[in-house]
């Protein structure tokens, strides 16, 4: 029975081999002390029953390494290995491979500390974990260690880049994508209507006989809207689209639109945000994210985007520049919404 059990998905065998080689060449783990089913010489021998051999190998290892990738989390067999390590309270090191996050560790093993494999400094802690086992290591001097650690940085980056991605997505992400497609479809339809209007304008201009007629056509096309009326209307659209929750939650949602939402103050604002969760404005997830995927907030997102479009336009910038000195002019500024909400 090997001392180290490397749990991994078959799709990630190149990374598993790289890690196996690093254990042997850089740290000095003997060949026979590593079990890795996909790496030649470390897997299940010929004539052996695969399932029975795997169950025996994971029974009493010194250390279990979980190579947690998107493919790993989608593999039923890998999750059985993870569960076996957890149920038998083995010393376990989850090795997280982005784009996976540490949330996957928390949701499966609890608060077990993990290693982000892209963090080069973690190799030092990795070696320390291995050396603290009862494995009789082969001697490796510091020069060998330093060389192998340097090689790891470049080689691992290339191998990780070639790993297959996830084949499935969470239902919430799928719904968010569908909502985004729907919004983009509406934007495309709006742009198509704009093109049609421009074509009609061109035809009218081509048919015009004198400068007076041209001027009248251009005035009719532009509408000569008052920038202040446009701005007030856009602000009104935002306020009418805000969900019926506490003002502190409304501003939190708006600032999240600009990726500037601060952490929720659960001590002072618990009642307000718990109410927002019940109203499907805030998600009841790990980070209590804003529920932009819900239909309730789609009108607000469109209203904010329309306001941003105006403020980014030449007309909008000129209007905001004309405001009194000290007036907030940028919609991603909290002071802006303190004034206009």
mmCIF file of C-alpha atoms in Angstrom:
data_model
loop_
_atom_site.group_PDB
_atom_site.id
_atom_site.type_symbol
_atom_site.label_atom_id
_atom_site.label_comp_id
_atom_site.label_asym_id
_atom_site.label_seq_id
_atom_site.Cartn_x
_atom_site.Cartn_y
_atom_site.Cartn_z
ATOM 1 C CA UNK A 1 0.000 0.000 0.000
ATOM 2 C CA UNK A 2 1.444 3.371 -1.056
ATOM 3 C CA UNK A 3 1.855 6.179 1.472
ATOM 4 C CA UNK A 4 0.532 8.903 -0.850
ATOM 5 C CA UNK A 5 -2.755 8.545 -2.720
ATOM 6 C CA UNK A 6 -3.123 11.045 -5.570
ATOM 7 C CA UNK A 7 -6.823 11.409 -6.366
ATOM 8 C CA UNK A 8 -7.416 12.931 -9.809
ATOM 9 C CA UNK A 9 -9.573 12.845 -12.933
ATOM 10 C CA UNK A 10 -8.345 10.841 -15.917
ATOM 11 C CA UNK A 11 -8.703 14.000 -18.031
ATOM 12 C CA UNK A 12 -6.037 15.628 -15.818
ATOM 13 C CA UNK A 13 -3.457 12.837 -16.040
ATOM 14 C CA UNK A 14 -0.747 15.155 -17.438
ATOM 15 C CA UNK A 15 -0.973 17.351 -14.354
ATOM 16 C CA UNK A 16 -1.116 14.265 -12.138
ATOM 17 C CA UNK A 17 2.094 12.972 -13.749
ATOM 18 C CA UNK A 18 3.779 16.348 -13.284
ATOM 19 C CA UNK A 19 2.883 16.310 -9.581
ATOM 20 C CA UNK A 20 4.003 12.686 -9.204
ATOM 21 C CA UNK A 21 7.367 13.468 -10.800
ATOM 22 C CA UNK A 22 7.789 16.508 -8.544
ATOM 23 C CA UNK A 23 7.169 14.393 -5.447
ATOM 24 C CA UNK A 24 9.879 11.953 -6.530
ATOM 25 C CA UNK A 25 12.466 14.259 -8.070
ATOM 26 C CA UNK A 26 12.175 17.385 -5.912
ATOM 27 C CA UNK A 27 11.115 16.028 -2.508
ATOM 28 C CA UNK A 28 12.494 12.500 -2.612
ATOM 29 C CA UNK A 29 9.351 10.404 -2.192
ATOM 30 C CA UNK A 30 10.234 6.804 -3.196
ATOM 31 C CA UNK A 31 8.564 5.528 -6.353
ATOM 32 C CA UNK A 32 6.588 2.796 -4.576
ATOM 33 C CA UNK A 33 5.161 5.213 -2.020
ATOM 34 C CA UNK A 34 2.980 7.021 -4.579
ATOM 35 C CA UNK A 35 -0.284 5.664 -5.960
ATOM 36 C CA UNK A 36 -1.675 7.485 -9.011
ATOM 37 C CA UNK A 37 -3.972 5.379 -11.182
ATOM 38 C CA UNK A 38 -3.285 7.246 -14.458
ATOM 39 C CA UNK A 39 0.517 7.389 -14.260
ATOM 40 C CA UNK A 40 2.435 4.415 -15.592
ATOM 41 C CA UNK A 41 4.167 2.466 -12.820
ATOM 42 C CA UNK A 42 2.016 4.031 -10.109
ATOM 43 C CA UNK A 43 -1.405 2.630 -10.988
ATOM 44 C CA UNK A 44 -3.318 -0.657 -10.751
ATOM 45 C CA UNK A 45 -1.163 -3.644 -11.824
ATOM 46 C CA UNK A 46 -2.326 -6.020 -14.538
ATOM 47 C CA UNK A 47 -4.651 -8.865 -13.448
ATOM 48 C CA UNK A 48 -5.860 -6.854 -10.425
ATOM 49 C CA UNK A 49 -9.503 -5.871 -9.937
ATOM 50 C CA UNK A 50 -9.562 -2.086 -10.383
ATOM 51 C CA UNK A 51 -12.263 -1.228 -7.840
ATOM 52 C CA UNK A 52 -10.932 -3.583 -5.158
ATOM 53 C CA UNK A 53 -7.382 -2.290 -5.630
ATOM 54 C CA UNK A 54 -8.493 1.340 -5.421
ATOM 55 C CA UNK A 55 -10.482 0.693 -2.223
ATOM 56 C CA UNK A 56 -7.448 -0.966 -0.659
ATOM 57 C CA UNK A 57 -5.081 1.861 -1.641
ATOM 58 C CA UNK A 58 -7.241 4.574 -0.131
ATOM 59 C CA UNK A 59 -7.802 2.650 3.107
ATOM 60 C CA UNK A 60 -4.719 3.812 5.092
ATOM 61 C CA UNK A 61 -2.473 6.221 3.157
ATOM 62 C CA UNK A 62 -0.247 8.680 5.013
ATOM 63 C CA UNK A 63 -1.474 11.516 2.815
ATOM 64 C CA UNK A 64 -4.286 11.994 0.281
ATOM 65 C CA UNK A 65 -3.786 14.624 -2.424
ATOM 66 C CA UNK A 66 -6.976 15.804 -4.143
ATOM 67 C CA UNK A 67 -6.268 17.369 -7.543
ATOM 68 C CA UNK A 68 -9.459 19.455 -7.700
ATOM 69 C CA UNK A 69 -10.143 20.633 -11.265
ATOM 70 C CA UNK A 70 -13.408 21.169 -13.185
ATOM 71 C CA UNK A 71 -13.090 17.611 -14.536
ATOM 72 C CA UNK A 72 -12.531 16.278 -11.012
ATOM 73 C CA UNK A 73 -15.707 17.884 -9.655
ATOM 74 C CA UNK A 74 -17.744 16.414 -12.538
ATOM 75 C CA UNK A 75 -16.423 12.863 -11.997
ATOM 76 C CA UNK A 76 -18.567 10.597 -9.816
ATOM 77 C CA UNK A 77 -15.605 8.280 -9.167
ATOM 78 C CA UNK A 78 -13.394 11.180 -8.048
ATOM 79 C CA UNK A 79 -16.074 12.392 -5.654
ATOM 80 C CA UNK A 80 -16.250 8.867 -4.204
ATOM 81 C CA UNK A 81 -12.507 9.055 -3.526
ATOM 82 C CA UNK A 82 -12.955 12.463 -1.911
ATOM 83 C CA UNK A 83 -15.772 11.079 0.226
ATOM 84 C CA UNK A 84 -13.687 8.075 1.229
ATOM 85 C CA UNK A 85 -10.824 10.322 2.371
ATOM 86 C CA UNK A 86 -13.255 12.496 4.320
ATOM 87 C CA UNK A 87 -15.128 9.618 5.961
ATOM 88 C CA UNK A 88 -11.897 7.964 7.141
ATOM 89 C CA UNK A 89 -10.440 11.260 8.407
ATOM 90 C CA UNK A 90 -7.259 10.898 6.369
ATOM 91 C CA UNK A 91 -4.722 13.702 6.287
ATOM 92 C CA UNK A 92 -5.912 15.385 3.121
ATOM 93 C CA UNK A 93 -4.520 18.226 1.030
ATOM 94 C CA UNK A 94 -6.994 19.687 -1.487
ATOM 95 C CA UNK A 95 -5.041 21.141 -4.434
ATOM 96 C CA UNK A 96 -7.296 23.691 -6.117
ATOM 97 C CA UNK A 97 -6.759 24.319 -9.828
ATOM 98 C CA UNK A 98 -8.346 27.531 -11.193
ATOM 99 C CA UNK A 99 -10.913 28.371 -12.450
ATOM 100 C CA UNK A 100 -12.152 26.355 -9.455
ATOM 101 C CA UNK A 101 -12.318 28.401 -6.254
ATOM 102 C CA UNK A 102 -11.817 27.501 -2.604
ATOM 103 C CA UNK A 103 -15.618 27.391 -2.250
ATOM 104 C CA UNK A 104 -15.504 23.874 -3.700
ATOM 105 C CA UNK A 105 -13.271 22.783 -0.830
ATOM 106 C CA UNK A 106 -15.552 24.372 1.758
ATOM 107 C CA UNK A 107 -18.635 22.763 0.210
ATOM 108 C CA UNK A 108 -17.108 19.274 0.270
ATOM 109 C CA UNK A 109 -14.498 19.031 3.040
ATOM 110 C CA UNK A 110 -15.461 21.977 5.227
ATOM 111 C CA UNK A 111 -12.685 24.234 6.493
ATOM 112 C CA UNK A 112 -9.733 22.060 5.445
ATOM 113 C CA UNK A 113 -6.909 24.365 4.329
ATOM 114 C CA UNK A 114 -6.042 23.994 0.651
ATOM 115 C CA UNK A 115 -3.338 24.960 -1.840
ATOM 116 C CA UNK A 116 -3.984 27.005 -4.968
ATOM 117 C CA UNK A 117 -1.667 25.202 -7.357
ATOM 118 C CA UNK A 118 -0.906 28.427 -9.245
ATOM 119 C CA UNK A 119 0.615 29.975 -6.093
ATOM 120 C CA UNK A 120 4.310 29.158 -6.473
ATOM 121 C CA UNK A 121 5.060 29.924 -2.826
ATOM 122 C CA UNK A 122 2.770 27.046 -1.828
ATOM 123 C CA UNK A 123 5.426 24.541 -2.923
ATOM 124 C CA UNK A 124 7.348 25.213 0.293
ATOM 125 C CA UNK A 125 4.313 24.301 2.414
ATOM 126 C CA UNK A 126 3.640 21.337 0.151
ATOM 127 C CA UNK A 127 7.129 19.946 0.788
ATOM 128 C CA UNK A 128 6.704 20.535 4.539
ATOM 129 C CA UNK A 129 3.437 18.545 4.583
ATOM 130 C CA UNK A 130 5.102 15.606 2.809
ATOM 131 C CA UNK A 131 8.205 15.644 5.033
ATOM 132 C CA UNK A 132 6.052 15.614 8.179
ATOM 133 C CA UNK A 133 4.630 12.198 7.247
ATOM 134 C CA UNK A 134 6.322 8.919 8.238
ATOM 135 C CA UNK A 135 7.512 8.350 4.672
ATOM 136 C CA UNK A 136 11.243 7.571 4.521
ATOM 137 C CA UNK A 137 12.335 10.116 1.919
ATOM 138 C CA UNK A 138 15.314 9.817 -0.366
ATOM 139 C CA UNK A 139 17.862 12.589 0.196
ATOM 140 C CA UNK A 140 17.596 15.665 -2.042
ATOM 141 C CA UNK A 141 19.930 18.625 -1.552
ATOM 142 C CA UNK A 142 18.712 22.209 -1.719
ATOM 143 C CA UNK A 143 20.204 22.776 -5.167
ATOM 144 C CA UNK A 144 18.029 19.999 -6.621
ATOM 145 C CA UNK A 145 15.001 21.355 -4.760
ATOM 146 C CA UNK A 146 15.583 24.893 -6.017
ATOM 147 C CA UNK A 147 16.033 23.719 -9.626
ATOM 148 C CA UNK A 148 12.899 21.572 -9.608
ATOM 149 C CA UNK A 149 10.844 24.305 -7.956
ATOM 150 C CA UNK A 150 11.931 26.779 -10.649
ATOM 151 C CA UNK A 151 11.055 24.290 -13.393
ATOM 152 C CA UNK A 152 7.649 23.736 -11.819
ATOM 153 C CA UNK A 153 6.662 27.383 -12.283
ATOM 154 C CA UNK A 154 6.915 27.322 -16.093
ATOM 155 C CA UNK A 155 5.980 23.697 -16.803
ATOM 156 C CA UNK A 156 2.918 23.604 -14.531
ATOM 157 C CA UNK A 157 1.577 26.810 -16.073
ATOM 158 C CA UNK A 158 1.665 25.231 -19.555
ATOM 159 C CA UNK A 159 0.080 21.975 -18.395
ATOM 160 C CA UNK A 160 -2.713 23.739 -16.493
ATOM 161 C CA UNK A 161 -3.502 25.882 -19.545
ATOM 162 C CA UNK A 162 -4.150 22.710 -21.569
ATOM 163 C CA UNK A 163 -6.502 21.059 -19.056
ATOM 164 C CA UNK A 164 -10.071 20.521 -20.318
ATOM 165 C CA UNK A 165 -12.690 22.856 -18.920
ATOM 166 C CA UNK A 166 -15.980 22.035 -17.252
ATOM 167 C CA UNK A 167 -18.644 20.347 -19.377
ATOM 168 C CA UNK A 168 -21.479 21.537 -17.156
ATOM 169 C CA UNK A 169 -22.487 24.900 -15.700
ATOM 170 C CA UNK A 170 -24.608 25.700 -12.623
ATOM 171 C CA UNK A 171 -28.290 26.262 -13.344
ATOM 172 C CA UNK A 172 -28.059 29.838 -12.040
ATOM 173 C CA UNK A 173 -25.205 30.670 -14.453
ATOM 174 C CA UNK A 174 -27.163 29.105 -17.310
ATOM 175 C CA UNK A 175 -30.229 31.221 -16.513
ATOM 176 C CA UNK A 176 -28.092 34.364 -16.242
ATOM 177 C CA UNK A 177 -26.678 33.648 -19.695
ATOM 178 C CA UNK A 178 -30.163 33.203 -21.123
ATOM 179 C CA UNK A 179 -31.216 36.530 -19.601
ATOM 180 C CA UNK A 180 -28.148 38.214 -21.087
ATOM 181 C CA UNK A 181 -28.933 36.779 -24.522
ATOM 182 C CA UNK A 182 -32.498 38.057 -24.220
ATOM 183 C CA UNK A 183 -31.275 41.546 -23.296
ATOM 184 C CA UNK A 184 -28.792 41.572 -26.158
ATOM 185 C CA UNK A 185 -31.542 40.493 -28.543
ATOM 186 C CA UNK A 186 -33.601 43.501 -27.462
ATOM 187 C CA UNK A 187 -30.580 45.766 -27.963
ATOM 188 C CA UNK A 188 -30.031 44.350 -31.464
ATOM 189 C CA UNK A 189 -33.670 44.952 -32.337
ATOM 190 C CA UNK A 190 -33.298 48.528 -31.094
ATOM 191 C CA UNK A 191 -30.205 49.039 -33.214
ATOM 192 C CA UNK A 192 -31.939 47.608 -36.260
ATOM 193 C CA UNK A 193 -34.783 50.105 -35.731
ATOM 194 C CA UNK A 194 -32.215 52.885 -35.438
ATOM 195 C CA UNK A 195 -30.649 51.849 -38.746
ATOM 196 C CA UNK A 196 -34.068 51.880 -40.398
ATOM 197 C CA UNK A 197 -34.718 55.384 -39.053
ATOM 198 C CA UNK A 198 -31.335 56.581 -40.349
ATOM 199 C CA UNK A 199 -32.079 55.115 -43.791
ATOM 200 C CA UNK A 200 -35.397 56.983 -43.884
ATOM 201 C CA UNK A 201 -33.617 60.193 -42.873
ATOM 202 C CA UNK A 202 -31.083 59.769 -45.681
ATOM 203 C CA UNK A 203 -33.876 59.253 -48.216
ATOM 204 C CA UNK A 204 -35.630 62.428 -47.026
ATOM 205 C CA UNK A 205 -32.420 64.450 -47.202
ATOM 206 C CA UNK A 206 -31.714 63.188 -50.715
ATOM 207 C CA UNK A 207 -35.213 64.277 -51.774
ATOM 208 C CA UNK A 208 -34.985 67.736 -50.123
ATOM 209 C CA UNK A 209 -34.845 70.688 -52.546
ATOM 210 C CA UNK A 210 -33.499 73.558 -50.430
ATOM 211 C CA UNK A 211 -31.500 74.299 -47.237
ATOM 212 C CA UNK A 212 -34.660 75.211 -45.286
ATOM 213 C CA UNK A 213 -36.135 71.797 -45.933
ATOM 214 C CA UNK A 214 -32.879 70.108 -44.941
ATOM 215 C CA UNK A 215 -32.768 72.067 -41.663
ATOM 216 C CA UNK A 216 -36.369 71.141 -40.855
ATOM 217 C CA UNK A 217 -35.680 67.469 -41.517
ATOM 218 C CA UNK A 218 -32.582 67.464 -39.289
ATOM 219 C CA UNK A 219 -34.435 69.201 -36.461
ATOM 220 C CA UNK A 220 -37.245 66.666 -36.670
ATOM 221 C CA UNK A 221 -34.745 63.806 -36.658
ATOM 222 C CA UNK A 222 -32.762 65.082 -33.668
ATOM 223 C CA UNK A 223 -35.829 65.966 -31.630
ATOM 224 C CA UNK A 224 -33.891 68.789 -29.951
ATOM 225 C CA UNK A 225 -34.374 67.133 -26.541
ATOM 226 C CA UNK A 226 -33.373 69.191 -23.518
ATOM 227 C CA UNK A 227 -30.383 67.381 -21.899
ATOM 228 C CA UNK A 228 -31.723 68.172 -18.435
ATOM 229 C CA UNK A 229 -35.073 66.621 -19.287
ATOM 230 C CA UNK A 230 -33.308 63.566 -20.690
ATOM 231 C CA UNK A 231 -31.192 63.250 -17.536
ATOM 232 C CA UNK A 232 -34.161 63.697 -15.208
ATOM 233 C CA UNK A 233 -36.103 61.117 -17.189
ATOM 234 C CA UNK A 234 -33.277 58.580 -16.957
ATOM 235 C CA UNK A 235 -32.935 59.113 -13.202
ATOM 236 C CA UNK A 236 -36.699 58.674 -12.894
ATOM 237 C CA UNK A 237 -36.469 55.400 -14.857
ATOM 238 C CA UNK A 238 -33.845 54.123 -12.402
ATOM 239 C CA UNK A 239 -35.829 55.071 -9.289
ATOM 240 C CA UNK A 240 -39.043 53.528 -10.636
ATOM 241 C CA UNK A 241 -37.177 50.312 -11.468
ATOM 242 C CA UNK A 242 -35.647 49.969 -7.995
ATOM 243 C CA UNK A 243 -37.008 46.975 -6.046
ATOM 244 C CA UNK A 244 -39.187 47.602 -2.989
ATOM 245 C CA UNK A 245 -36.475 47.128 -0.390
ATOM 246 C CA UNK A 246 -34.677 49.368 2.092
ATOM 247 C CA UNK A 247 -32.732 52.299 0.663
ATOM 248 C CA UNK A 248 -29.432 50.847 1.935
ATOM 249 C CA UNK A 249 -30.119 47.694 -0.119
ATOM 250 C CA UNK A 250 -31.100 49.747 -3.180
ATOM 251 C CA UNK A 251 -27.777 51.604 -3.095
ATOM 252 C CA UNK A 252 -25.938 48.316 -2.523
ATOM 253 C CA UNK A 253 -27.576 46.905 -5.683
ATOM 254 C CA UNK A 254 -26.725 50.001 -7.712
ATOM 255 C CA UNK A 255 -23.077 50.004 -6.616
ATOM 256 C CA UNK A 256 -22.890 46.278 -7.446
ATOM 257 C CA UNK A 257 -23.866 47.210 -11.025
ATOM 258 C CA UNK A 258 -20.601 49.162 -11.089
ATOM 259 C CA UNK A 259 -18.648 46.362 -9.301
ATOM 260 C CA UNK A 260 -18.190 48.634 -6.280
ATOM 261 C CA UNK A 261 -20.555 47.116 -3.726
ATOM 262 C CA UNK A 262 -19.069 46.995 -0.234
ATOM 263 C CA UNK A 263 -19.397 44.062 2.158
ATOM 264 C CA UNK A 264 -22.783 43.788 3.834
ATOM 265 C CA UNK A 265 -22.835 45.064 7.416
ATOM 266 C CA UNK A 266 -24.761 42.157 8.934
ATOM 267 C CA UNK A 267 -24.464 43.609 12.426
ATOM 268 C CA UNK A 268 -26.341 46.855 11.694
ATOM 269 C CA UNK A 269 -28.263 45.969 8.496
ATOM 270 C CA UNK A 270 -29.277 42.336 8.972
ATOM 271 C CA UNK A 271 -33.042 42.945 8.877
ATOM 272 C CA UNK A 272 -32.839 44.998 5.666
ATOM 273 C CA UNK A 273 -30.731 42.427 3.788
ATOM 274 C CA UNK A 274 -32.620 39.387 5.078
ATOM 275 C CA UNK A 275 -35.780 41.053 3.728
ATOM 276 C CA UNK A 276 -33.970 41.571 0.391
ATOM 277 C CA UNK A 277 -33.062 37.863 0.293
ATOM 278 C CA UNK A 278 -36.724 36.942 0.819
ATOM 279 C CA UNK A 279 -37.707 39.286 -2.014
ATOM 280 C CA UNK A 280 -35.204 37.672 -4.447
ATOM 281 C CA UNK A 281 -33.115 40.823 -4.661
ATOM 282 C CA UNK A 282 -30.087 39.338 -2.877
ATOM 283 C CA UNK A 283 -29.031 35.721 -3.401
ATOM 284 C CA UNK A 284 -28.859 33.410 -0.398
ATOM 285 C CA UNK A 285 -25.425 32.156 -1.430
ATOM 286 C CA UNK A 286 -21.938 32.247 0.073
ATOM 287 C CA UNK A 287 -21.213 35.856 -0.868
ATOM 288 C CA UNK A 288 -24.832 37.097 -0.848
ATOM 289 C CA UNK A 289 -24.474 38.345 -4.424
ATOM 290 C CA UNK A 290 -27.048 40.570 -6.110
ATOM 291 C CA UNK A 291 -29.671 38.502 -7.959
ATOM 292 C CA UNK A 292 -29.137 40.067 -11.381
ATOM 293 C CA UNK A 293 -30.301 36.834 -12.973
ATOM 294 C CA UNK A 294 -33.811 37.372 -11.617
ATOM 295 C CA UNK A 295 -36.381 39.055 -13.875
ATOM 296 C CA UNK A 296 -37.142 41.527 -11.084
ATOM 297 C CA UNK A 297 -33.839 43.344 -11.628
ATOM 298 C CA UNK A 298 -33.711 43.253 -15.440
ATOM 299 C CA UNK A 299 -35.577 46.582 -15.775
ATOM 300 C CA UNK A 300 -33.186 48.225 -13.297
ATOM 301 C CA UNK A 301 -30.112 46.997 -15.161
ATOM 302 C CA UNK A 302 -31.502 48.385 -18.440
ATOM 303 C CA UNK A 303 -32.288 51.740 -16.791
ATOM 304 C CA UNK A 304 -28.778 51.983 -15.335
ATOM 305 C CA UNK A 305 -27.232 51.052 -18.666
ATOM 306 C CA UNK A 306 -29.297 53.728 -20.445
ATOM 307 C CA UNK A 307 -28.149 56.338 -17.919
ATOM 308 C CA UNK A 308 -24.520 55.246 -18.342
ATOM 309 C CA UNK A 309 -24.866 55.497 -22.117
ATOM 310 C CA UNK A 310 -26.155 59.060 -21.825
ATOM 311 C CA UNK A 311 -23.430 60.131 -19.395
ATOM 312 C CA UNK A 312 -20.773 58.659 -21.699
ATOM 313 C CA UNK A 313 -22.138 60.528 -24.733
ATOM 314 C CA UNK A 314 -20.829 63.906 -25.862
ATOM 315 C CA UNK A 315 -24.148 65.508 -24.979
ATOM 316 C CA UNK A 316 -24.190 63.891 -21.540
ATOM 317 C CA UNK A 317 -20.626 64.900 -20.702
ATOM 318 C CA UNK A 318 -21.344 68.512 -21.743
ATOM 319 C CA UNK A 319 -24.481 68.557 -19.586
ATOM 320 C CA UNK A 320 -22.723 67.207 -16.492
ATOM 321 C CA UNK A 321 -19.847 69.667 -16.984
ATOM 322 C CA UNK A 322 -22.400 72.476 -16.838
ATOM 323 C CA UNK A 323 -23.627 71.397 -13.407
ATOM 324 C CA UNK A 324 -22.705 73.507 -10.348
ATOM 325 C CA UNK A 325 -19.203 73.006 -8.974
ATOM 326 C CA UNK A 326 -18.990 70.122 -6.526
ATOM 327 C CA UNK A 327 -21.941 68.251 -8.018
ATOM 328 C CA UNK A 328 -21.172 64.516 -8.484
ATOM 329 C CA UNK A 329 -21.081 63.728 -12.199
ATOM 330 C CA UNK A 330 -20.123 60.039 -12.383
ATOM 331 C CA UNK A 331 -22.735 57.329 -11.936
ATOM 332 C CA UNK A 332 -20.265 54.885 -10.345
ATOM 333 C CA UNK A 333 -19.773 57.365 -7.477
ATOM 334 C CA UNK A 334 -21.748 56.690 -4.262
ATOM 335 C CA UNK A 335 -22.114 60.477 -3.771
ATOM 336 C CA UNK A 336 -23.932 60.625 -7.120
ATOM 337 C CA UNK A 337 -26.692 58.330 -5.858
ATOM 338 C CA UNK A 338 -26.799 59.935 -2.420
ATOM 339 C CA UNK A 339 -27.786 63.122 -4.255
ATOM 340 C CA UNK A 340 -30.197 61.820 -6.881
ATOM 341 C CA UNK A 341 -32.043 59.018 -5.075
#
